[in-house]
C-alpha positions as a LaTeX table, in Angstrom:
\begin{tabular}{lrrr}
\hline
Residue & $x$ (\AA) & $y$ (\AA) & $z$ (\AA) \\
\hline
Met1 & 79.06 & 95.65 & 115.29 \\
Pro2 & 78.78 & 99.04 & 113.58 \\
Thr3 & 79.92 & 102.12 & 115.51 \\
Asn4 & 77.06 & 104.17 & 117.01 \\
Pro5 & 74.28 & 102.04 & 115.50 \\
Ile6 & 70.66 & 103.12 & 115.56 \\
Asp7 & 67.95 & 100.50 & 116.19 \\
Lys8 & 65.75 & 100.71 & 113.11 \\
Thr9 & 63.69 & 97.54 & 113.68 \\
Ala10 & 60.29 & 99.27 & 113.95 \\
Ser11 & 60.82 & 101.57 & 110.95 \\
Val12 & 62.22 & 98.70 & 108.84 \\
His13 & 59.19 & 96.54 & 109.66 \\
Gln14 & 56.88 & 99.41 & 108.70 \\
Ser15 & 58.61 & 100.36 & 105.44 \\
Met16 & 59.51 & 96.79 & 104.40 \\
Pro17 & 56.76 & 94.42 & 105.61 \\
Phe18 & 58.77 & 91.42 & 104.38 \\
Ala19 & 61.36 & 92.16 & 107.11 \\
Ala20 & 58.64 & 91.61 & 109.71 \\
Ala21 & 57.44 & 88.47 & 107.92 \\
Ile22 & 60.91 & 86.91 & 108.12 \\
Arg23 & 61.09 & 88.04 & 111.75 \\
Leu24 & 64.16 & 90.25 & 111.64 \\
Arg25 & 64.89 & 91.80 & 115.02 \\
Asn26 & 67.50 & 94.08 & 116.57 \\
Val27 & 68.16 & 95.78 & 113.22 \\
Leu28 & 71.11 & 98.09 & 113.94 \\
Val29 & 72.13 & 100.53 & 111.19 \\
Ser30 & 75.16 & 102.77 & 110.82 \\
Ser31 & 77.16 & 104.11 & 107.88 \\
Glu32 & 79.65 & 101.26 & 108.49 \\
Gly33 & 77.12 & 98.47 & 108.14 \\
Val34 & 74.01 & 96.74 & 109.40 \\
Thr35 & 73.49 & 93.91 & 111.85 \\
Ala36 & 70.33 & 92.06 & 112.77 \\
Leu37 & 69.16 & 88.87 & 114.42 \\
Ala38 & 66.71 & 86.17 & 113.39 \\
Asp39 & 65.65 & 83.05 & 115.25 \\
Trp40 & 65.46 & 79.45 & 114.11 \\
Ala41 & 61.81 & 78.44 & 113.67 \\
Pro42 & 60.35 & 75.23 & 112.22 \\
Glu43 & 58.41 & 77.14 & 109.55 \\
His44 & 61.73 & 78.42 & 108.14 \\
Cys45 & 63.26 & 74.95 & 107.82 \\
Thr46 & 63.84 & 72.20 & 105.30 \\
Ala47 & 62.71 & 68.63 & 105.92 \\
Asn48 & 65.80 & 68.00 & 108.07 \\
Gly49 & 65.18 & 70.82 & 110.55 \\
Ala50 & 67.86 & 73.15 & 109.16 \\
Leu51 & 67.08 & 76.72 & 108.13 \\
His52 & 66.11 & 76.75 & 104.46 \\
Gly53 & 68.60 & 78.27 & 102.01 \\
Gly54 & 65.91 & 80.54 & 100.59 \\
Tyr55 & 65.18 & 81.87 & 104.07 \\
Leu56 & 68.88 & 82.53 & 104.69 \\
Met57 & 69.15 & 84.29 & 101.30 \\
Ser58 & 66.10 & 86.41 & 102.18 \\
Leu59 & 67.79 & 87.52 & 105.39 \\
Ala60 & 71.00 & 88.39 & 103.51 \\
Asp61 & 69.18 & 90.23 & 100.71 \\
Thr62 & 67.11 & 92.29 & 103.12 \\
Ile63 & 70.04 & 93.30 & 105.34 \\
Gly64 & 72.25 & 93.91 & 102.28 \\
Ala65 & 69.71 & 96.35 & 100.86 \\
Leu66 & 69.51 & 98.13 & 104.22 \\
Cys67 & 73.31 & 98.39 & 104.23 \\
Ala68 & 73.25 & 100.23 & 100.89 \\
Gly69 & 70.67 & 102.72 & 102.19 \\
Pro70 & 72.86 & 105.15 & 104.17 \\
His71 & 75.07 & 105.63 & 101.09 \\
Leu72 & 72.32 & 106.63 & 98.66 \\
Pro73 & 71.52 & 110.12 & 97.39 \\
Glu74 & 68.43 & 111.78 & 98.86 \\
Gly75 & 65.26 & 110.12 & 97.55 \\
Ala76 & 67.08 & 107.17 & 95.93 \\
Gly77 & 66.34 & 103.50 & 96.46 \\
Thr78 & 67.93 & 100.23 & 95.41 \\
Thr79 & 67.12 & 96.92 & 93.84 \\
Thr80 & 69.24 & 93.79 & 93.87 \\
Thr81 & 70.71 & 93.04 & 90.45 \\
Glu82 & 73.02 & 90.17 & 91.43 \\
Ser83 & 73.43 & 87.96 & 94.48 \\
Lys84 & 75.76 & 85.04 & 95.16 \\
Thr85 & 75.63 & 82.96 & 98.34 \\
Asn86 & 77.99 & 80.31 & 99.68 \\
Phe87 & 76.32 & 77.91 & 102.13 \\
Leu88 & 78.90 & 76.63 & 104.61 \\
Arg89 & 77.04 & 74.88 & 107.44 \\
Pro90 & 73.49 & 74.31 & 108.73 \\
Val91 & 71.54 & 76.05 & 111.45 \\
Thr92 & 69.36 & 73.63 & 113.42 \\
Ala93 & 68.62 & 75.72 & 116.52 \\
Gly94 & 69.12 & 79.14 & 118.09 \\
Ala95 & 69.52 & 82.55 & 116.54 \\
Val96 & 71.60 & 83.79 & 113.64 \\
Thr97 & 73.37 & 87.13 & 113.34 \\
Ile98 & 73.27 & 88.83 & 109.95 \\
Thr99 & 76.06 & 91.37 & 109.32 \\
Ala100 & 76.33 & 93.43 & 106.13 \\
Thr101 & 79.19 & 95.73 & 105.18 \\
Pro102 & 79.68 & 97.81 & 102.05 \\
Val103 & 82.43 & 96.58 & 99.74 \\
Asn104 & 82.16 & 99.31 & 97.10 \\
Ile105 & 79.94 & 102.38 & 96.95 \\
Gly106 & 79.52 & 103.87 & 93.52 \\
Arg107 & 77.14 & 106.32 & 91.90 \\
Thr108 & 75.04 & 103.62 & 90.24 \\
Leu109 & 76.02 & 100.39 & 92.02 \\
Val110 & 76.63 & 99.41 & 95.64 \\
Val111 & 78.31 & 96.07 & 96.39 \\
Val112 & 77.64 & 94.58 & 99.82 \\
Gln113 & 78.98 & 91.52 & 101.64 \\
Thr114 & 76.64 & 89.87 & 104.13 \\
Asp115 & 77.68 & 87.15 & 106.56 \\
Ile116 & 75.30 & 85.02 & 108.60 \\
Thr117 & 76.73 & 83.36 & 111.69 \\
Arg118 & 75.37 & 80.90 & 114.23 \\
Glu119 & 75.35 & 81.42 & 117.99 \\
Asp120 & 78.64 & 79.47 & 118.21 \\
Gly121 & 80.24 & 82.13 & 115.98 \\
Lys122 & 80.64 & 79.82 & 112.98 \\
Leu123 & 79.98 & 81.23 & 109.54 \\
Val124 & 76.79 & 79.84 & 107.96 \\
Thr125 & 76.62 & 81.83 & 104.71 \\
Arg126 & 78.52 & 84.54 & 102.89 \\
Thr127 & 76.60 & 86.56 & 100.32 \\
Thr128 & 77.96 & 89.14 & 97.90 \\
Gln129 & 75.30 & 91.22 & 96.23 \\
Thr130 & 75.10 & 94.17 & 93.89 \\
Gln131 & 72.46 & 96.83 & 94.50 \\
Leu132 & 71.47 & 99.11 & 91.61 \\
Val133 & 70.91 & 102.69 & 92.75 \\
Leu134 & 67.48 & 103.91 & 91.62 \\
Thr135 & 67.16 & 107.67 & 91.36 \\
Arg136 & 64.15 & 109.72 & 90.35 \\
\hline
\end{tabular}
């Protein structure tokens, strides 16, 4: 959990409607990282009742981008230029915790690692992504 996090759920849902569509909740942001929760739901699953890999990647990409945010220059944004995910185990019930931490913060690129864990604490996915810094 980041130190002194600020709950940004409402503002994230407003500025990034996709975050609301994938039902992110408890979005806590600090300069050290971002955490959020999402719940298992049948509409996010594969035929076998496990959360779909694309859904899990969407969670990681969204939280990863939010993690880059506090490290950007005024008025800058980001876009994902590369993302790699390892899928380690399924999620068939309950909530997942998404935790993103910066790995490297540069002038033009930010690298973020995002882990998704199940309620039992077991790692579900690990994503490493590169965010391109977009300045005006």
